[in-house]
Short mmCIF file of C-alpha atoms in Angstrom, two decimals:
data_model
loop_
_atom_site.label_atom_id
_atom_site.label_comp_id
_atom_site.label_asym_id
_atom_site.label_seq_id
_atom_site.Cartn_x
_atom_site.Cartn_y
_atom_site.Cartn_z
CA UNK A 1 -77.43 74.14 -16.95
CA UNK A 2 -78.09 70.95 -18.18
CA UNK A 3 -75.81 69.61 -21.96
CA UNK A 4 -77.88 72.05 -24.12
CA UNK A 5 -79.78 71.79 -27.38
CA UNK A 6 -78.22 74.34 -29.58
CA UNK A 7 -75.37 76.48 -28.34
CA UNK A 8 -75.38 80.35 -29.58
CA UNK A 9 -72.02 82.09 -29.69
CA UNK A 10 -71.31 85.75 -29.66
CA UNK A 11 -68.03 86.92 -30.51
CA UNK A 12 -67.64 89.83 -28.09
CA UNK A 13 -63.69 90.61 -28.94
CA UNK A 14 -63.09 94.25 -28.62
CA UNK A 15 -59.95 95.75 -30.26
CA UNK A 16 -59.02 99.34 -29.83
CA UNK A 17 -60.57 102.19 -31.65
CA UNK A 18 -59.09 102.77 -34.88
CA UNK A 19 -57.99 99.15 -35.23
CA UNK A 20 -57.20 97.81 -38.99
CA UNK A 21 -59.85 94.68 -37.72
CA UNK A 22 -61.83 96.37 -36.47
CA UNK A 23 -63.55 94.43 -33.43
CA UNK A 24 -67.74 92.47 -33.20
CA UNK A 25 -67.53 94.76 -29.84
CA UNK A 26 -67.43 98.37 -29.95
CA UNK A 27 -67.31 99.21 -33.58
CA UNK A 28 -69.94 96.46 -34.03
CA UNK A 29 -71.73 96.41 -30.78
CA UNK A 30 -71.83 92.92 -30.42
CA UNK A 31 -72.72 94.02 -26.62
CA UNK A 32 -76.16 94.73 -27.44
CA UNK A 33 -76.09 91.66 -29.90
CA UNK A 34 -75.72 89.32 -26.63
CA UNK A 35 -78.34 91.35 -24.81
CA UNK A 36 -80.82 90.74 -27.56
CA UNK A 37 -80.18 87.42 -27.67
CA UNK A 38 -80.16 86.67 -23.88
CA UNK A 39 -83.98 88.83 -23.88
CA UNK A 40 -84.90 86.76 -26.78
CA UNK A 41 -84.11 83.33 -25.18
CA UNK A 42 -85.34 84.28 -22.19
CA UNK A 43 -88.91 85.56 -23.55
CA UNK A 44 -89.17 82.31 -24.82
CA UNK A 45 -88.46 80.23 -21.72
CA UNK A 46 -85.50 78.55 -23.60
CA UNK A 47 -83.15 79.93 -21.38
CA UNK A 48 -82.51 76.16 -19.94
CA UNK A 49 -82.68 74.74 -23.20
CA UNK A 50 -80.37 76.90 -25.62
CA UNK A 51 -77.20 77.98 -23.70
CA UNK A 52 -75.62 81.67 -24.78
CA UNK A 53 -72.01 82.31 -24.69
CA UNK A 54 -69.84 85.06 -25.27
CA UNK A 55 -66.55 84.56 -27.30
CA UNK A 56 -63.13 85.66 -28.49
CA UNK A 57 -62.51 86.40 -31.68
CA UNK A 58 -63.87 83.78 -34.36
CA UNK A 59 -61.89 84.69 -37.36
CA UNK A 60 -63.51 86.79 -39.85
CA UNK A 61 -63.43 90.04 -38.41
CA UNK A 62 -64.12 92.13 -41.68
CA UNK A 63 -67.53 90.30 -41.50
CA UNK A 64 -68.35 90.94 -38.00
CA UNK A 65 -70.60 91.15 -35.64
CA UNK A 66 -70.07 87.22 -36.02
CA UNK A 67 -72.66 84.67 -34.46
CA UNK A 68 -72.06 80.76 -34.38
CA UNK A 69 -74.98 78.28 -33.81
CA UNK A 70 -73.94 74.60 -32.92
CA UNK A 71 -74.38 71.63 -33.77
CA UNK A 72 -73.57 72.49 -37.08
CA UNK A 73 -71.05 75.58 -37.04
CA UNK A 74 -73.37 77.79 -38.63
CA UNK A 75 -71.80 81.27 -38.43
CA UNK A 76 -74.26 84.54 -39.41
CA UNK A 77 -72.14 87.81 -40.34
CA UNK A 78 -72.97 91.48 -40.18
CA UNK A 79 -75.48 90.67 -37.16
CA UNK A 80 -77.15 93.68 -35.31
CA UNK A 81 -79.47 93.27 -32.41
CA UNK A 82 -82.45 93.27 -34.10
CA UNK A 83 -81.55 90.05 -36.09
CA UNK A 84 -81.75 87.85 -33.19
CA UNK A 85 -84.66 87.48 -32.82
CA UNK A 86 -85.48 85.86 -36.15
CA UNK A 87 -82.47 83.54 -35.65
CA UNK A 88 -84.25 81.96 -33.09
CA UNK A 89 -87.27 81.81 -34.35
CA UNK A 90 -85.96 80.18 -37.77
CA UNK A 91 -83.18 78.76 -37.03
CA UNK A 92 -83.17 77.42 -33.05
CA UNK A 93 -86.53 76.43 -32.79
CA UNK A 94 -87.34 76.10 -37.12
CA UNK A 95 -84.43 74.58 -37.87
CA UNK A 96 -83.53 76.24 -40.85
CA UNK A 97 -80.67 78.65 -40.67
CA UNK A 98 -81.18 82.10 -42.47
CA UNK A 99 -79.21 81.64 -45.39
CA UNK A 100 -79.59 85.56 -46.16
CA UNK A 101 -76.71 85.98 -43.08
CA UNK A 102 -74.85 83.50 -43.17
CA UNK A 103 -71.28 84.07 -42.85
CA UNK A 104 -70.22 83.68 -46.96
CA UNK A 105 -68.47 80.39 -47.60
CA UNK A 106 -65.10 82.37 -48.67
CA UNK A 107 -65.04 83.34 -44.31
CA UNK A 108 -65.88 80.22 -42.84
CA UNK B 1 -59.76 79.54 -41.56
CA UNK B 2 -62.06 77.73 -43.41
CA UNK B 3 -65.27 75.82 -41.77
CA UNK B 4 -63.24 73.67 -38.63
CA UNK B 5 -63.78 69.92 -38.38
CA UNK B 6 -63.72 70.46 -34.68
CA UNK B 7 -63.85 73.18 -32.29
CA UNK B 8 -61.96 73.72 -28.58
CA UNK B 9 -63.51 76.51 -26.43
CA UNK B 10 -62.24 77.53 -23.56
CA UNK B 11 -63.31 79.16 -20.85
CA UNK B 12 -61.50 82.30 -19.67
CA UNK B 13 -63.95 84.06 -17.60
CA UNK B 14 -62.26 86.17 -14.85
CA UNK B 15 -63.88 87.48 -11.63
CA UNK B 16 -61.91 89.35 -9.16
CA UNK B 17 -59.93 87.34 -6.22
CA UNK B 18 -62.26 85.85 -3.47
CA UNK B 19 -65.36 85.96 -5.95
CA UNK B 20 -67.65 82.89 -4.66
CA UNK B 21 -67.78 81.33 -7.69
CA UNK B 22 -64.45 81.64 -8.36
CA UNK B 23 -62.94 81.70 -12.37
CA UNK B 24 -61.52 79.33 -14.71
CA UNK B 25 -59.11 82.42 -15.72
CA UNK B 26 -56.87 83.87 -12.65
CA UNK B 27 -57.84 81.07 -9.93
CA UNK B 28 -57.74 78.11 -12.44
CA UNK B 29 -54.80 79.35 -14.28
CA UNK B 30 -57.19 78.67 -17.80
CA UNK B 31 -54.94 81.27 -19.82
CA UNK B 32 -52.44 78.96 -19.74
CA UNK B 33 -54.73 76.55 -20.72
CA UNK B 34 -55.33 78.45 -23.93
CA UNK B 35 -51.59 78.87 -24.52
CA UNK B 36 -51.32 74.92 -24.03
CA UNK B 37 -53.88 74.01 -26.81
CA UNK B 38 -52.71 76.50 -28.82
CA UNK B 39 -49.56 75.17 -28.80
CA UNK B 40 -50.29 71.87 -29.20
CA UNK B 41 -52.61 72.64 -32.39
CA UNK B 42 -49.48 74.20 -33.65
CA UNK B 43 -46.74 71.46 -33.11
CA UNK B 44 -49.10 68.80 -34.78
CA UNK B 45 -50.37 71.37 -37.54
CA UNK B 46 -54.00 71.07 -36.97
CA UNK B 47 -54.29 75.00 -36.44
CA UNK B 48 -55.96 75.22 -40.23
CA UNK B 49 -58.36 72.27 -39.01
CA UNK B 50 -59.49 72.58 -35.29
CA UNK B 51 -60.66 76.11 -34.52
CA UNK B 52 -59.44 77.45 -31.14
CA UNK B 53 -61.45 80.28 -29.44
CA UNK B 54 -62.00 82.14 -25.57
CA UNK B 55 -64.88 82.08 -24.19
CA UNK B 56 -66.91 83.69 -21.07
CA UNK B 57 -68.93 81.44 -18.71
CA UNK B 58 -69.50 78.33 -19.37
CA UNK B 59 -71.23 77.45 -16.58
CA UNK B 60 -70.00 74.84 -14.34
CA UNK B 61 -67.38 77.35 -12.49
CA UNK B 62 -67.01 75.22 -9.34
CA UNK B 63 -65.35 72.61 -11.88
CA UNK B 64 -63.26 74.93 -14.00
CA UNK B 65 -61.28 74.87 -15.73
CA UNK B 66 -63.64 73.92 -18.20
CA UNK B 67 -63.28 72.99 -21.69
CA UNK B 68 -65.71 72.43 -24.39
CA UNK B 69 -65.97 70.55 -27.46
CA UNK B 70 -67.98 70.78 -30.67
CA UNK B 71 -69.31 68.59 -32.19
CA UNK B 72 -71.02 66.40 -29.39
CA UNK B 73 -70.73 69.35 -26.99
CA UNK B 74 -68.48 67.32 -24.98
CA UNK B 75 -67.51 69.42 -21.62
CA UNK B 76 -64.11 68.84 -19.42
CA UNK B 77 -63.93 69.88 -16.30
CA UNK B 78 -60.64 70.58 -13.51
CA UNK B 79 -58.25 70.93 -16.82
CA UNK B 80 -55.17 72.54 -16.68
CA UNK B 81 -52.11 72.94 -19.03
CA UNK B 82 -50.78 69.62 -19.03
CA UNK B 83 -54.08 67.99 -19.86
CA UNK B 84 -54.27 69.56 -23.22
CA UNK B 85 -51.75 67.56 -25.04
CA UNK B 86 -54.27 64.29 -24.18
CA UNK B 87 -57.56 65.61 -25.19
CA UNK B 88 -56.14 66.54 -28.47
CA UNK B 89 -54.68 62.81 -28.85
CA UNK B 90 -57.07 61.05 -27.94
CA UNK B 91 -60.45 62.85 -28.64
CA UNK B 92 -59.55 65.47 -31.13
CA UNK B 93 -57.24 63.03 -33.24
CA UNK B 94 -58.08 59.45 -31.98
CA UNK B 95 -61.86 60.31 -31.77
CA UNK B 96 -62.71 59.40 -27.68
CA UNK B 97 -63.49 61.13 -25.31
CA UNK B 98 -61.10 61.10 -22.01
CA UNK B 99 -63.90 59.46 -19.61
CA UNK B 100 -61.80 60.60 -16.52
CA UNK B 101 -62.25 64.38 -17.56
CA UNK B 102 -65.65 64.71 -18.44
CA UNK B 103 -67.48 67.16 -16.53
CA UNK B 104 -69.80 65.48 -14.30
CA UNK B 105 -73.37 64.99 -16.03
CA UNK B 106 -74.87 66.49 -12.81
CA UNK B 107 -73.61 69.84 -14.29
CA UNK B 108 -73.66 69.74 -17.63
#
């Protein structure tokens, strides 16, 4: 694809069952967080404008599933599928992040 | 780690041997790219500054390894271990980008 706009990160790390981090895949089914997020872009025809990429871990695990928007290294916590949508629609194409997720200032 | 003031990703996506498009992880060796950065983050201390993190695709696989830096989304492409010690002098620290490395604006 061609340099994109915005660049959405999911953090897809998946750690054992049971793990004292637990993991944004698996125990916080960060799977279906990129899948809603792909649909979402895609539904939108911004699928050449907005790239999507999955991730290792990006640090605060306790807070997870853990989504990073650049330019700007805006990181949303405790994201479920059905939050993407909004983030796009406020944040990628509004351009004003939700500040009710955003990953707290302690984490990141 | 608190908020970085810049941030590596690399890609370590991994397809099985023989895959058209190839990999940057397995046939482009980029796990040892990770281990180089990492380690070079380390020796100068900049691990509390410059966030290091995995990623999936990025896209350009016929050019991997690729690397990717925020902010400026600046791509590198063909990169392998001994490369990382450079791109952290002179663009991470110094503030340029190494021209010779950039990934080719045809593809990204």
């Amino acid at each position: 694809m061609p340099r994109p706009e915005q660049h959405i990160f999911i953090c897809t790390q998946r750690r054992a069952d049971g793990h004292p981090r637990s993991s944004c895949a698996g125990a916080r089914n960060s799977e279906a967080l990129y899948t809603a997020f792909a649909e979402a872009l895609i539904q939108r025809n911004l699928q050449n404008r907005i790239a999507l990429t999955s991730t290792g871990c990006l640090g605060p695990c306790q807070a997870g599933a853990n989504v990073l928007v650049y330019p700007g290294a805006v990181m949303y916590s405790w994201i479920e599928a059905a939050d993407a949508a909004k983030i796009i629609e406020q944040h990628i194409l509004g351009g004003t992040p939700w500040a009710d997720k955003l990953t707290p200032a302690e984490l990141w």
